[in-house]
XYZ file of N, CA and C in Angstrom:
357
model
N -162.415 -150.826 15.445
C -163.563 -151.030 14.590
C -163.876 -152.517 14.557
N -165.128 -152.834 14.742
C -165.571 -154.216 14.645
C -166.648 -154.309 13.583
N -166.675 -155.435 12.911
C -167.672 -155.644 11.861
C -168.851 -156.405 12.437
N -170.045 -155.871 12.209
C -171.272 -156.543 12.608
C -172.045 -156.898 11.355
N -172.435 -158.125 11.219
C -173.224 -158.550 10.068
C -174.515 -157.733 10.000
N -174.861 -157.272 8.798
C -176.080 -156.494 8.604
C -175.926 -155.015 8.901
N -174.677 -154.556 9.151
C -174.417 -153.149 9.448
C -173.302 -152.644 8.528
N -173.383 -151.375 8.108
C -172.355 -150.748 7.278
C -171.065 -150.599 8.081
N -169.951 -151.001 7.512
C -168.653 -150.900 8.180
C -168.280 -149.439 8.429
N -168.705 -148.549 7.552
C -168.315 -147.145 7.635
C -169.184 -146.330 8.596
N -170.513 -146.441 8.461
C -171.397 -145.567 9.253
C -172.339 -146.323 10.182
N -172.273 -147.645 10.197
C -173.067 -148.501 11.080
C -174.566 -148.497 10.755
N -174.952 -148.053 9.559
C -176.360 -148.102 9.142
C -176.743 -149.544 8.832
N -178.017 -149.888 8.980
C -178.440 -151.248 8.645
C -178.361 -151.493 7.131
N -177.885 -152.675 6.744
C -177.789 -153.083 5.336
C -178.244 -154.521 5.209
N -178.617 -154.919 3.985
C -179.055 -156.302 3.791
C -177.944 -157.177 3.208
N -177.081 -156.598 2.357
C -175.968 -157.361 1.775
C -174.723 -156.490 1.719
N -173.571 -157.111 1.573
C -172.313 -156.381 1.424
C -171.779 -155.858 2.745
N -170.843 -154.892 2.645
C -170.254 -154.318 3.856
C -170.467 -152.814 3.959
N -170.939 -152.179 2.861
C -171.187 -150.738 2.858
C -172.641 -150.457 2.491
N -173.208 -149.417 3.114
C -174.553 -148.989 2.735
C -174.478 -148.233 1.409
N -175.624 -147.912 0.845
C -175.663 -147.254 -0.460
C -174.984 -145.887 -0.435
N -175.143 -145.128 0.640
C -174.533 -143.795 0.687
C -173.026 -143.850 0.932
N -172.505 -144.936 1.470
C -171.055 -145.059 1.704
C -170.328 -145.764 0.558
N -171.073 -146.378 -0.356
C -170.464 -147.064 -1.494
C -169.961 -146.025 -2.489
N -168.654 -146.051 -2.831
C -168.125 -145.055 -3.772
C -168.718 -145.246 -5.162
N -168.908 -144.141 -5.864
C -169.427 -144.227 -7.230
C -168.301 -144.606 -8.183
N -168.662 -145.293 -9.244
C -167.695 -145.704 -10.255
C -167.485 -144.530 -11.205
N -166.220 -144.137 -11.461
C -165.981 -143.029 -12.398
C -166.583 -143.326 -13.767
N -167.058 -142.289 -14.446
C -167.716 -142.479 -15.736
C -166.799 -143.101 -16.780
N -165.484 -142.866 -16.684
C -164.560 -143.448 -17.665
C -164.580 -144.972 -17.588
N -164.905 -145.526 -16.426
C -164.976 -146.975 -16.287
C -166.266 -147.526 -16.883
N -167.227 -146.668 -17.133
C -168.519 -147.094 -17.660
C -168.607 -147.035 -19.174
N -167.534 -146.702 -19.859
C -167.577 -146.593 -21.312
C -166.352 -147.265 -21.919
N -166.420 -147.481 -23.207
C -165.297 -148.112 -23.893
C -164.163 -147.105 -24.059
N -162.907 -147.559 -23.959
C -161.775 -146.628 -24.102
C -161.685 -146.059 -25.518
N -161.227 -144.814 -25.606
C -161.089 -144.135 -26.892
C -159.634 -143.731 -27.105
N -159.324 -143.262 -28.303
C -157.970 -142.800 -28.612
C -157.566 -141.691 -27.649
N -158.478 -140.779 -27.350
C -158.176 -139.656 -26.460
C -157.822 -140.107 -25.045
N -158.214 -141.320 -24.649
C -157.908 -141.846 -23.315
C -156.499 -142.424 -23.214
N -155.808 -142.586 -24.331
C -154.497 -143.245 -24.330
C -153.464 -142.439 -23.550
N -152.519 -143.172 -22.932
C -151.400 -142.537 -22.244
C -150.131 -142.762 -23.058
N -149.116 -141.972 -22.812
C -147.864 -142.058 -23.565
C -147.266 -143.463 -23.467
N -146.890 -144.011 -24.622
C -146.315 -145.349 -24.689
C -147.341 -146.442 -24.928
N -148.606 -146.130 -24.805
C -149.665 -147.115 -24.983
C -149.943 -147.336 -26.466
N -150.198 -148.589 -26.836
C -150.533 -148.955 -28.215
C -151.891 -149.626 -28.251
N -152.507 -149.595 -29.415
C -153.786 -150.263 -29.580
C -154.203 -150.258 -31.037
N -155.414 -150.735 -31.282
C -155.932 -150.855 -32.641
C -157.226 -150.057 -32.790
N -157.346 -149.367 -33.920
C -158.536 -148.568 -34.219
C -159.058 -148.945 -35.600
N -160.281 -148.541 -35.880
C -160.865 -148.753 -37.205
C -160.267 -147.752 -38.191
N -160.284 -148.109 -39.464
C -159.704 -147.239 -40.501
C -160.332 -145.855 -40.526
N -161.633 -145.761 -40.223
C -162.300 -144.454 -40.293
C -161.698 -143.438 -39.321
N -160.989 -143.904 -38.296
C -160.425 -143.011 -37.282
C -159.211 -142.247 -37.796
N -158.645 -142.676 -38.925
C -157.450 -142.042 -39.488
C -157.864 -141.244 -40.722
N -157.472 -139.978 -40.776
C -157.790 -139.163 -41.944
C -156.683 -138.145 -42.184
N -156.700 -137.567 -43.385
C -155.710 -136.560 -43.760
C -156.445 -135.272 -44.088
N -156.076 -134.196 -43.390
C -156.708 -132.896 -43.627
C -155.640 -131.818 -43.586
N -155.674 -130.935 -44.564
C -154.727 -129.824 -44.633
C -153.273 -130.305 -44.555
N -153.012 -131.455 -45.197
C -151.668 -132.003 -45.269
C -151.182 -132.710 -44.014
N -152.054 -132.881 -43.026
C -151.661 -133.528 -41.769
C -152.458 -134.815 -41.571
N -151.809 -135.813 -40.989
C -152.504 -137.035 -40.594
C -153.129 -136.765 -39.230
N -154.407 -137.091 -39.097
C -155.149 -136.831 -37.867
C -155.913 -138.086 -37.450
N -156.313 -138.109 -36.176
C -157.129 -139.195 -35.641
C -158.392 -138.617 -35.017
N -159.468 -139.380 -35.071
C -160.710 -139.000 -34.401
C -160.575 -139.445 -32.946
N -160.483 -138.495 -32.032
C -160.228 -138.800 -30.623
C -161.270 -139.662 -29.959
N -162.500 -139.618 -30.445
C -163.581 -140.386 -29.824
C -163.701 -141.809 -30.365
N -162.807 -142.198 -31.287
C -162.862 -143.545 -31.863
C -162.455 -144.587 -30.828
N -163.158 -145.703 -30.835
C -162.889 -146.809 -29.921
C -161.509 -147.397 -30.201
N -160.802 -147.762 -29.130
C -159.495 -148.415 -29.263
C -159.530 -149.750 -28.530
N -158.907 -150.764 -29.132
C -158.825 -152.075 -28.495
C -157.358 -152.448 -28.319
N -157.101 -153.364 -27.398
C -155.717 -153.779 -27.146
C -155.269 -154.871 -28.106
N -156.221 -155.512 -28.763
C -155.888 -156.565 -29.719
C -156.582 -156.289 -31.049
N -155.959 -156.750 -32.109
C -156.545 -156.585 -33.437
C -157.880 -157.328 -33.472
N -158.845 -156.750 -34.152
C -160.159 -157.387 -34.266
C -160.653 -157.239 -35.707
N -161.869 -157.644 -35.936
C -162.429 -157.584 -37.295
C -162.433 -156.155 -37.836
N -162.760 -155.190 -36.987
C -162.862 -153.800 -37.440
C -161.695 -152.927 -36.981
N -161.112 -153.232 -35.852
C -159.976 -152.458 -35.350
C -158.689 -153.123 -35.845
N -158.172 -152.625 -36.980
C -157.024 -153.258 -37.629
C -155.820 -152.334 -37.754
N -156.005 -151.047 -37.471
C -154.928 -150.068 -37.631
C -154.238 -149.874 -36.284
N -152.945 -150.166 -36.248
C -152.189 -150.056 -34.991
C -151.706 -148.619 -34.803
N -151.957 -148.078 -33.612
C -151.460 -146.744 -33.274
C -150.755 -146.795 -31.928
N -149.820 -145.871 -31.733
C -149.087 -145.737 -30.473
C -149.033 -144.267 -30.115
N -149.252 -143.964 -28.849
C -149.138 -142.565 -28.413
C -147.717 -142.328 -27.933
N -147.090 -141.299 -28.455
C -145.739 -140.888 -28.056
C -145.819 -139.431 -27.627
N -145.782 -139.177 -26.342
C -145.905 -137.825 -25.790
C -147.140 -137.134 -26.358
N -146.974 -136.102 -27.189
C -148.117 -135.349 -27.698
C -148.501 -135.702 -29.129
N -147.942 -136.770 -29.673
C -148.274 -137.161 -31.045
C -148.561 -138.662 -31.082
N -149.398 -139.042 -32.008
C -149.751 -140.447 -32.185
C -149.051 -140.964 -33.433
N -148.558 -142.196 -33.361
C -147.926 -142.833 -34.515
C -148.887 -143.867 -35.086
N -149.100 -143.798 -36.391
C -149.953 -144.751 -37.101
C -149.034 -145.690 -37.864
N -149.121 -146.978 -37.586
C -148.284 -147.979 -38.246
C -148.710 -148.100 -39.710
N -147.841 -147.655 -40.620
C -148.175 -147.653 -42.052
C -148.319 -149.066 -42.618
N -147.854 -150.079 -41.894
C -148.005 -151.466 -42.339
C -149.427 -151.978 -42.108
N -150.227 -151.215 -41.331
C -151.568 -151.686 -40.987
C -152.690 -150.909 -41.675
N -152.336 -149.944 -42.529
C -153.356 -149.192 -43.272
C -152.789 -148.800 -44.637
N -153.566 -149.027 -45.672
C -153.146 -148.644 -47.027
C -153.404 -147.154 -47.222
N -152.569 -146.511 -48.018
C -152.708 -145.065 -48.227
C -154.084 -144.703 -48.786
N -154.675 -145.559 -49.630
C -155.990 -145.265 -50.207
C -157.128 -145.435 -49.194
N -156.834 -146.034 -48.035
C -157.850 -146.176 -46.992
C -157.867 -144.991 -46.024
N -156.948 -144.047 -46.212
C -156.921 -142.860 -45.354
C -157.853 -141.819 -45.964
N -158.884 -141.473 -45.241
C -159.892 -140.517 -45.706
C -159.255 -139.151 -45.926
N -159.568 -138.516 -47.038
C -159.061 -137.172 -47.355
C -160.105 -136.138 -46.960
N -159.742 -135.213 -46.100
C -160.657 -134.161 -45.663
C -161.131 -134.381 -44.242
N -161.836 -133.384 -43.725
C -162.337 -133.459 -42.352
C -163.579 -134.341 -42.311
N -163.617 -135.306 -41.401
C -164.797 -136.173 -41.316
C -165.977 -135.433 -40.687
N -167.167 -135.916 -40.965
C -168.350 -135.370 -40.304
C -168.473 -136.062 -38.961
N -168.374 -135.295 -37.894
C -168.442 -135.854 -36.548
C -169.177 -134.876 -35.648
N -169.381 -135.291 -34.420
C -170.040 -134.418 -33.452
C -169.216 -133.157 -33.250
N -169.886 -132.089 -32.879
C -169.224 -130.795 -32.724
C -168.116 -130.819 -31.677
N -168.280 -131.621 -30.626
C -167.293 -131.646 -29.547
C -166.213 -132.715 -29.734
N -166.100 -133.292 -30.927
C -165.105 -134.331 -31.200
C -163.707 -133.731 -31.240
N -162.766 -134.407 -30.571
C -161.364 -133.988 -30.607
C -160.682 -134.634 -31.808
N -159.832 -133.853 -32.475
C -159.001 -134.375 -33.551
C -157.565 -134.298 -33.076
N -156.836 -135.399 -33.207
C -155.500 -135.516 -32.643
C -154.461 -135.659 -33.743
N -153.352 -134.950 -33.607
C -152.272 -134.973 -34.587
C -151.561 -136.322 -34.559
N -151.257 -136.836 -35.743
C -150.589 -138.131 -35.857
C -149.573 -138.079 -36.986
N -148.788 -139.142 -37.093
C -147.861 -139.286 -38.218
C -147.784 -140.752 -38.593
N -147.544 -141.023 -39.876
C -147.348 -142.394 -40.348
C -145.921 -142.812 -40.069
N -145.747 -144.007 -39.548
C -144.394 -144.534 -39.305
C -144.262 -145.912 -39.915
């Protein structure tokens, strides 16, 4: 294979810039086009969420799966959570008990709610 300026490396179609034509350029997965959420976390990963993402319903601590997560504490993302296998741990040092919403939050119909525990 040889590279010719102005030609796609993959299919040899004419191009004006780069090394791949538009049809040979891979598409970016949609997950890369949006902000990470709690539901995107992998086991062992930690991050910070807003207080509204933590709630208590039917005696269980839950998280709103679609809530934005950041790797560093910020003005609004102050509650530290960690995913451990199939459960999320909420750091009780980062949220006061009175800041945990009681009841099911109003959210979109397709919102995931994830089981958590205070540690």
